[in-house]
Amino acid sequence: MSHHRFRELLAMPGVREVCTLRGQLGFMAYHGGSLEEMTDVIASQAAERSGASYYGVLQPAGQQHHIPSHRISALDSAHLQGFLRHVDAVITIHGFGRHGYWTSLLLGGQNRGLAHHVAEHLREALPDYHVETDLEQIPRELRGLHRDNPVNLPRQCGVQIELPPRVRGQAPHTEALIDALTAASTTWVGASASPPVRVGERPSGSSPV
């Protein structure tokens, strides 16, 4: 799969690319719309409420083209380039569904300080869910550590959050999730305090993300 695949997706009828530049912390949801449902809504609302920047790609109903994160290239999008230049760190919202993880939120990405900061807010707001920050307990393909993954391209890298269906689709849970992400965003000072703890890993075997 070439880098041009993302460019082709953006050119498809009905696909919307949204970019709003505000604060130096950003939210991303480039598997939004009908692909990983509600991820764009969660990311955009948390960004708007906290004054953070936002980048999303929304696919229309009936369309579900999944491009792995490490194949999402800023070379194919001026909006994504501008977003990544503007922000210091990012919170990327994804959706997943896997047996044994229906009530688990998985926090990957190379900025582990930000991951633990966000996790504190999520645990308080969502006591019925397990919030996992131990990378060894997260399936390798969901860790978000690949150097080409957009979550790791800002100056301070970022955290990749994998959300199970339930927390994305039930109003009380989803609203609590957005509130927690908003609080985490507005209280994060890591971009001006200290550099992230980078975790160098290029997953082998299964496709990295």
PDB file of C-alpha atoms in Angstrom:
ATOM      1  CA  MET A   1       0.000   0.000   0.000  1.00  0.00           C
ATOM      2  CA  SER A   2       1.558   3.300  -1.080  1.00  0.00           C
ATOM      3  CA  HIS A   3       1.391   6.720   0.527  1.00  0.00           C
ATOM      4  CA  HIS A   4      -0.896   7.744  -2.338  1.00  0.00           C
ATOM      5  CA  ARG A   5      -3.677   5.629  -0.845  1.00  0.00           C
ATOM      6  CA  PHE A   6      -4.441   8.309   1.771  1.00  0.00           C
ATOM      7  CA  ARG A   7      -4.541  10.969  -0.935  1.00  0.00           C
ATOM      8  CA  GLU A   8      -6.984   8.814  -2.893  1.00  0.00           C
ATOM      9  CA  LEU A   9      -9.188   8.414   0.167  1.00  0.00           C
ATOM     10  CA  LEU A  10      -9.319  12.172   0.693  1.00  0.00           C
ATOM     11  CA  ALA A  11     -10.381  12.614  -2.933  1.00  0.00           C
ATOM     12  CA  MET A  12     -13.312  10.183  -2.698  1.00  0.00           C
ATOM     13  CA  PRO A  13     -16.846  11.618  -2.898  1.00  0.00           C
ATOM     14  CA  GLY A  14     -18.358  12.277   0.506  1.00  0.00           C
ATOM     15  CA  VAL A  15     -15.097  12.109   2.451  1.00  0.00           C
ATOM     16  CA  ARG A  16     -14.577  15.194   4.627  1.00  0.00           C
ATOM     17  CA  GLU A  17     -11.264  16.421   5.991  1.00  0.00           C
ATOM     18  CA  VAL A  18     -11.629  18.828   8.907  1.00  0.00           C
ATOM     19  CA  CYS A  19      -8.864  20.892  10.484  1.00  0.00           C
ATOM     20  CA  THR A  20      -9.261  23.576  13.155  1.00  0.00           C
ATOM     21  CA  LEU A  21      -6.164  25.168  14.656  1.00  0.00           C
ATOM     22  CA  ARG A  22      -6.491  26.443  18.221  1.00  0.00           C
ATOM     23  CA  GLY A  23      -4.221  25.438  21.128  1.00  0.00           C
ATOM     24  CA  GLN A  24      -0.898  23.606  21.014  1.00  0.00           C
ATOM     25  CA  LEU A  25      -2.472  20.363  22.211  1.00  0.00           C
ATOM     26  CA  GLY A  26      -4.461  18.666  19.486  1.00  0.00           C
ATOM     27  CA  PHE A  27      -7.010  15.909  18.997  1.00  0.00           C
ATOM     28  CA  MET A  28      -7.078  13.666  15.924  1.00  0.00           C
ATOM     29  CA  ALA A  29      -9.650  11.213  14.542  1.00  0.00           C
ATOM     30  CA  TYR A  30      -8.679  10.294  10.978  1.00  0.00           C
ATOM     31  CA  HIS A  31     -10.644   7.016  11.034  1.00  0.00           C
ATOM     32  CA  GLY A  32     -13.863   8.914  11.698  1.00  0.00           C
ATOM     33  CA  GLY A  33     -17.313   8.912  10.179  1.00  0.00           C
ATOM     34  CA  SER A  34     -18.686   5.453   9.391  1.00  0.00           C
ATOM     35  CA  LEU A  35     -15.335   3.681   9.852  1.00  0.00           C
ATOM     36  CA  GLU A  36     -14.668   3.914  13.605  1.00  0.00           C
ATOM     37  CA  GLU A  37     -17.968   5.432  14.609  1.00  0.00           C
ATOM     38  CA  MET A  38     -18.163   8.362  17.016  1.00  0.00           C
ATOM     39  CA  THR A  39     -14.386   8.819  17.179  1.00  0.00           C
ATOM     40  CA  ASP A  40     -14.609  12.096  15.263  1.00  0.00           C
ATOM     41  CA  VAL A  41     -17.487  13.317  17.443  1.00  0.00           C
ATOM     42  CA  ILE A  42     -15.584  12.534  20.640  1.00  0.00           C
ATOM     43  CA  ALA A  43     -12.347  14.121  19.425  1.00  0.00           C
ATOM     44  CA  SER A  44     -13.938  17.231  17.941  1.00  0.00           C
ATOM     45  CA  GLN A  45     -16.126  17.939  20.979  1.00  0.00           C
ATOM     46  CA  ALA A  46     -13.253  17.467  23.433  1.00  0.00           C
ATOM     47  CA  ALA A  47     -11.120  19.776  21.302  1.00  0.00           C
ATOM     48  CA  GLU A  48     -13.799  22.447  21.050  1.00  0.00           C
ATOM     49  CA  ARG A  49     -14.600  22.393  24.768  1.00  0.00           C
ATOM     50  CA  SER A  50     -10.940  22.620  25.788  1.00  0.00           C
ATOM     51  CA  GLY A  51      -9.703  25.039  23.136  1.00  0.00           C
ATOM     52  CA  ALA A  52      -7.486  22.385  21.563  1.00  0.00           C
ATOM     53  CA  SER A  53      -6.777  21.952  17.870  1.00  0.00           C
ATOM     54  CA  TYR A  54      -8.544  19.254  15.851  1.00  0.00           C
ATOM     55  CA  TYR A  55      -7.883  17.174  12.741  1.00  0.00           C
ATOM     56  CA  GLY A  56     -10.323  14.589  11.443  1.00  0.00           C
ATOM     57  CA  VAL A  57     -11.201  12.561   8.373  1.00  0.00           C
ATOM     58  CA  LEU A  58     -14.840  11.474   8.125  1.00  0.00           C
ATOM     59  CA  GLN A  59     -16.032   8.768   5.755  1.00  0.00           C
ATOM     60  CA  PRO A  60     -19.669   8.813   4.617  1.00  0.00           C
ATOM     61  CA  ALA A  61     -22.274   6.167   5.401  1.00  0.00           C
ATOM     62  CA  GLY A  62     -21.577   2.888   3.661  1.00  0.00           C
ATOM     63  CA  GLN A  63     -17.873   3.579   3.188  1.00  0.00           C
ATOM     64  CA  GLN A  64     -15.253   1.919   5.382  1.00  0.00           C
ATOM     65  CA  HIS A  65     -11.778   2.188   3.898  1.00  0.00           C
ATOM     66  CA  HIS A  66      -9.238   1.505   6.642  1.00  0.00           C
ATOM     67  CA  ILE A  67      -5.731   2.830   6.098  1.00  0.00           C
ATOM     68  CA  PRO A  68      -3.306   1.787   8.870  1.00  0.00           C
ATOM     69  CA  SER A  69      -2.042   4.704  10.904  1.00  0.00           C
ATOM     70  CA  HIS A  70       1.557   4.336   9.751  1.00  0.00           C
ATOM     71  CA  ARG A  71       0.284   4.796   6.172  1.00  0.00           C
ATOM     72  CA  ILE A  72      -1.464   8.090   6.950  1.00  0.00           C
ATOM     73  CA  SER A  73       1.063  10.442   5.382  1.00  0.00           C
ATOM     74  CA  ALA A  74       1.186  14.193   5.892  1.00  0.00           C
ATOM     75  CA  LEU A  75       2.734  14.356   2.413  1.00  0.00           C
ATOM     76  CA  ASP A  76      -0.755  13.680   1.092  1.00  0.00           C
ATOM     77  CA  SER A  77      -2.527  16.435   3.034  1.00  0.00           C
ATOM     78  CA  ALA A  78      -1.671  20.099   3.469  1.00  0.00           C
ATOM     79  CA  HIS A  79      -4.196  20.241   6.327  1.00  0.00           C
ATOM     80  CA  LEU A  80      -2.475  17.419   8.197  1.00  0.00           C
ATOM     81  CA  GLN A  81       0.922  19.026   7.604  1.00  0.00           C
ATOM     82  CA  GLY A  82      -0.297  22.316   9.033  1.00  0.00           C
ATOM     83  CA  PHE A  83      -1.897  20.608  12.006  1.00  0.00           C
ATOM     84  CA  LEU A  84       1.253  18.664  12.900  1.00  0.00           C
ATOM     85  CA  ARG A  85       3.382  21.811  12.629  1.00  0.00           C
ATOM     86  CA  HIS A  86       0.986  23.734  14.865  1.00  0.00           C
ATOM     87  CA  VAL A  87       0.583  21.334  17.796  1.00  0.00           C
ATOM     88  CA  ASP A  88       3.151  20.270  20.377  1.00  0.00           C
ATOM     89  CA  ALA A  89       1.373  17.066  21.391  1.00  0.00           C
ATOM     90  CA  VAL A  90      -1.699  15.163  20.281  1.00  0.00           C
ATOM     91  CA  ILE A  91      -4.420  12.831  21.541  1.00  0.00           C
ATOM     92  CA  THR A  92      -5.570  10.492  18.776  1.00  0.00           C
ATOM     93  CA  ILE A  93      -8.951   8.785  19.128  1.00  0.00           C
ATOM     94  CA  HIS A  94      -9.507   5.340  17.595  1.00  0.00           C
ATOM     95  CA  GLY A  95     -12.173   2.673  17.908  1.00  0.00           C
ATOM     96  CA  PHE A  96     -11.683  -1.063  18.223  1.00  0.00           C
ATOM     97  CA  GLY A  97     -13.590  -4.172  19.186  1.00  0.00           C
ATOM     98  CA  ARG A  98     -11.878  -7.310  20.421  1.00  0.00           C
ATOM     99  CA  HIS A  99     -12.880 -10.262  22.581  1.00  0.00           C
ATOM    100  CA  GLY A 100     -11.647  -9.768  26.114  1.00  0.00           C
ATOM    101  CA  TYR A 101     -11.383  -5.986  25.748  1.00  0.00           C
ATOM    102  CA  TRP A 102     -15.017  -4.858  25.597  1.00  0.00           C
ATOM    103  CA  THR A 103     -14.616  -2.618  28.648  1.00  0.00           C
ATOM    104  CA  SER A 104     -10.957  -1.692  28.131  1.00  0.00           C
ATOM    105  CA  LEU A 105      -9.533   1.643  26.994  1.00  0.00           C
ATOM    106  CA  LEU A 106      -5.987   1.211  25.660  1.00  0.00           C
ATOM    107  CA  LEU A 107      -3.573   4.148  25.837  1.00  0.00           C
ATOM    108  CA  GLY A 108      -0.576   3.793  23.541  1.00  0.00           C
ATOM    109  CA  GLY A 109       1.645   6.280  21.740  1.00  0.00           C
ATOM    110  CA  GLN A 110       5.145   7.506  22.555  1.00  0.00           C
ATOM    111  CA  ASN A 111       4.293  10.294  25.006  1.00  0.00           C
ATOM    112  CA  ARG A 112       3.858   8.199  28.120  1.00  0.00           C
ATOM    113  CA  GLY A 113       3.609  11.212  30.402  1.00  0.00           C
ATOM    114  CA  LEU A 114       0.568  12.421  28.498  1.00  0.00           C
ATOM    115  CA  ALA A 115      -0.845   8.881  28.447  1.00  0.00           C
ATOM    116  CA  HIS A 116      -0.699   8.619  32.239  1.00  0.00           C
ATOM    117  CA  HIS A 117      -2.128  12.124  32.641  1.00  0.00           C
ATOM    118  CA  VAL A 118      -5.115  11.310  30.425  1.00  0.00           C
ATOM    119  CA  ALA A 119      -5.554   7.942  32.135  1.00  0.00           C
ATOM    120  CA  GLU A 120      -6.013   9.594  35.532  1.00  0.00           C
ATOM    121  CA  HIS A 121      -8.969  11.581  34.231  1.00  0.00           C
ATOM    122  CA  LEU A 122     -10.462   8.601  32.391  1.00  0.00           C
ATOM    123  CA  ARG A 123     -10.304   6.337  35.442  1.00  0.00           C
ATOM    124  CA  GLU A 124     -12.082   8.890  37.590  1.00  0.00           C
ATOM    125  CA  ALA A 125     -14.812   9.510  35.020  1.00  0.00           C
ATOM    126  CA  LEU A 126     -15.324   5.906  33.864  1.00  0.00           C
ATOM    127  CA  PRO A 127     -15.078   3.595  36.903  1.00  0.00           C
ATOM    128  CA  ASP A 128     -16.778   0.729  35.045  1.00  0.00           C
ATOM    129  CA  TYR A 129     -13.947   0.574  32.507  1.00  0.00           C
ATOM    130  CA  HIS A 130     -10.366  -0.619  32.683  1.00  0.00           C
ATOM    131  CA  VAL A 131      -7.897   2.018  31.476  1.00  0.00           C
ATOM    132  CA  GLU A 132      -4.659   0.331  30.375  1.00  0.00           C
ATOM    133  CA  THR A 133      -1.390   2.263  30.147  1.00  0.00           C
ATOM    134  CA  ASP A 134       1.058  -0.653  30.454  1.00  0.00           C
ATOM    135  CA  LEU A 135       2.315  -1.123  26.912  1.00  0.00           C
ATOM    136  CA  GLU A 136       3.156  -4.768  27.594  1.00  0.00           C
ATOM    137  CA  GLN A 137      -0.542  -5.408  28.303  1.00  0.00           C
ATOM    138  CA  ILE A 138      -1.696  -3.746  25.073  1.00  0.00           C
ATOM    139  CA  PRO A 139      -1.731  -5.870  21.894  1.00  0.00           C
ATOM    140  CA  ARG A 140       1.324  -4.975  19.834  1.00  0.00           C
ATOM    141  CA  GLU A 141      -0.670  -3.770  16.830  1.00  0.00           C
ATOM    142  CA  LEU A 142      -2.646  -1.360  19.051  1.00  0.00           C
ATOM    143  CA  ARG A 143       0.284   0.266  20.870  1.00  0.00           C
ATOM    144  CA  GLY A 144       0.696   3.179  18.448  1.00  0.00           C
ATOM    145  CA  LEU A 145       4.484   3.240  18.662  1.00  0.00           C
ATOM    146  CA  HIS A 146       5.454   3.199  14.990  1.00  0.00           C
ATOM    147  CA  ARG A 147       7.554   6.244  14.181  1.00  0.00           C
ATOM    148  CA  ASP A 148       5.416   7.033  11.107  1.00  0.00           C
ATOM    149  CA  ASN A 149       2.146   6.953  13.035  1.00  0.00           C
ATOM    150  CA  PRO A 150       0.814  10.556  13.056  1.00  0.00           C
ATOM    151  CA  VAL A 151       0.429  10.361  16.840  1.00  0.00           C
ATOM    152  CA  ASN A 152       4.228  10.354  17.111  1.00  0.00           C
ATOM    153  CA  LEU A 153       4.973  13.141  14.625  1.00  0.00           C
ATOM    154  CA  PRO A 154       4.345  16.311  16.703  1.00  0.00           C
ATOM    155  CA  ARG A 155       7.265  17.758  18.656  1.00  0.00           C
ATOM    156  CA  GLN A 156       6.115  16.130  21.899  1.00  0.00           C
ATOM    157  CA  CYS A 157       4.554  13.062  20.243  1.00  0.00           C
ATOM    158  CA  GLY A 158       1.215  11.996  21.719  1.00  0.00           C
ATOM    159  CA  VAL A 159      -1.126   9.342  23.088  1.00  0.00           C
ATOM    160  CA  GLN A 160      -3.239   6.959  21.015  1.00  0.00           C
ATOM    161  CA  ILE A 161      -6.519   5.971  22.676  1.00  0.00           C
ATOM    162  CA  GLU A 162      -8.344   2.834  21.519  1.00  0.00           C
ATOM    163  CA  LEU A 163     -12.009   2.917  22.561  1.00  0.00           C
ATOM    164  CA  PRO A 164     -14.344  -0.113  22.671  1.00  0.00           C
ATOM    165  CA  PRO A 165     -17.831   0.194  21.128  1.00  0.00           C
ATOM    166  CA  ARG A 166     -19.758   0.623  24.387  1.00  0.00           C
ATOM    167  CA  VAL A 167     -18.004   3.806  25.496  1.00  0.00           C
ATOM    168  CA  ARG A 168     -18.503   5.278  22.022  1.00  0.00           C
ATOM    169  CA  GLY A 169     -22.171   4.444  21.695  1.00  0.00           C
ATOM    170  CA  GLN A 170     -23.970   4.938  25.014  1.00  0.00           C
ATOM    171  CA  ALA A 171     -24.797   8.525  25.923  1.00  0.00           C
ATOM    172  CA  PRO A 172     -23.839   8.632  29.640  1.00  0.00           C
ATOM    173  CA  HIS A 173     -20.546   6.831  29.009  1.00  0.00           C
ATOM    174  CA  THR A 174     -19.692   8.880  25.944  1.00  0.00           C
ATOM    175  CA  GLU A 175     -20.464  12.186  27.636  1.00  0.00           C
ATOM    176  CA  ALA A 176     -18.326  11.210  30.634  1.00  0.00           C
ATOM    177  CA  LEU A 177     -15.539  10.264  28.237  1.00  0.00           C
ATOM    178  CA  ILE A 178     -15.672  13.635  26.474  1.00  0.00           C
ATOM    179  CA  ASP A 179     -15.714  15.464  29.806  1.00  0.00           C
ATOM    180  CA  ALA A 180     -12.649  13.522  30.962  1.00  0.00           C
ATOM    181  CA  LEU A 181     -10.746  14.225  27.748  1.00  0.00           C
ATOM    182  CA  THR A 182     -11.666  17.897  28.031  1.00  0.00           C
ATOM    183  CA  ALA A 183     -10.360  18.030  31.595  1.00  0.00           C
ATOM    184  CA  ALA A 184      -7.174  16.213  30.625  1.00  0.00           C
ATOM    185  CA  SER A 185      -6.589  18.641  27.774  1.00  0.00           C
ATOM    186  CA  THR A 186      -7.139  21.793  29.809  1.00  0.00           C
ATOM    187  CA  THR A 187      -4.853  20.625  32.644  1.00  0.00           C
ATOM    188  CA  TRP A 188      -1.995  19.281  30.519  1.00  0.00           C
ATOM    189  CA  VAL A 189       1.179  21.344  30.878  1.00  0.00           C
ATOM    190  CA  GLY A 190       3.664  18.780  29.608  1.00  0.00           C
ATOM    191  CA  ALA A 191       4.417  20.639  26.382  1.00  0.00           C
ATOM    192  CA  SER A 192       6.030  23.444  28.347  1.00  0.00           C
ATOM    193  CA  ALA A 193       7.370  21.381  31.239  1.00  0.00           C
ATOM    194  CA  SER A 194       9.421  18.439  30.013  1.00  0.00           C
ATOM    195  CA  PRO A 195       9.996  16.304  26.910  1.00  0.00           C
ATOM    196  CA  PRO A 196       8.023  13.077  26.467  1.00  0.00           C
ATOM    197  CA  VAL A 197       9.362   9.660  27.290  1.00  0.00           C
ATOM    198  CA  ARG A 198       9.790   8.253  23.823  1.00  0.00           C
ATOM    199  CA  VAL A 199       9.428   4.534  23.337  1.00  0.00           C
ATOM    200  CA  GLY A 200      11.318   3.312  20.301  1.00  0.00           C
ATOM    201  CA  GLU A 201       9.616   0.340  18.712  1.00  0.00           C
ATOM    202  CA  ARG A 202       8.866  -0.726  15.177  1.00  0.00           C
ATOM    203  CA  PRO A 203       6.496  -3.677  15.531  1.00  0.00           C
ATOM    204  CA  SER A 204       7.384  -6.698  13.461  1.00  0.00           C
ATOM    205  CA  GLY A 205       5.198  -9.486  12.195  1.00  0.00           C
ATOM    206  CA  SER A 206       1.708  -7.993  12.197  1.00  0.00           C
ATOM    207  CA  SER A 207       1.131  -4.637  10.554  1.00  0.00           C
ATOM    208  CA  PRO A 208       2.321  -1.824  12.859  1.00  0.00           C
ATOM    209  CA  VAL A 209       0.178   1.198  13.597  1.00  0.00           C
TER     210      VAL A 209
END
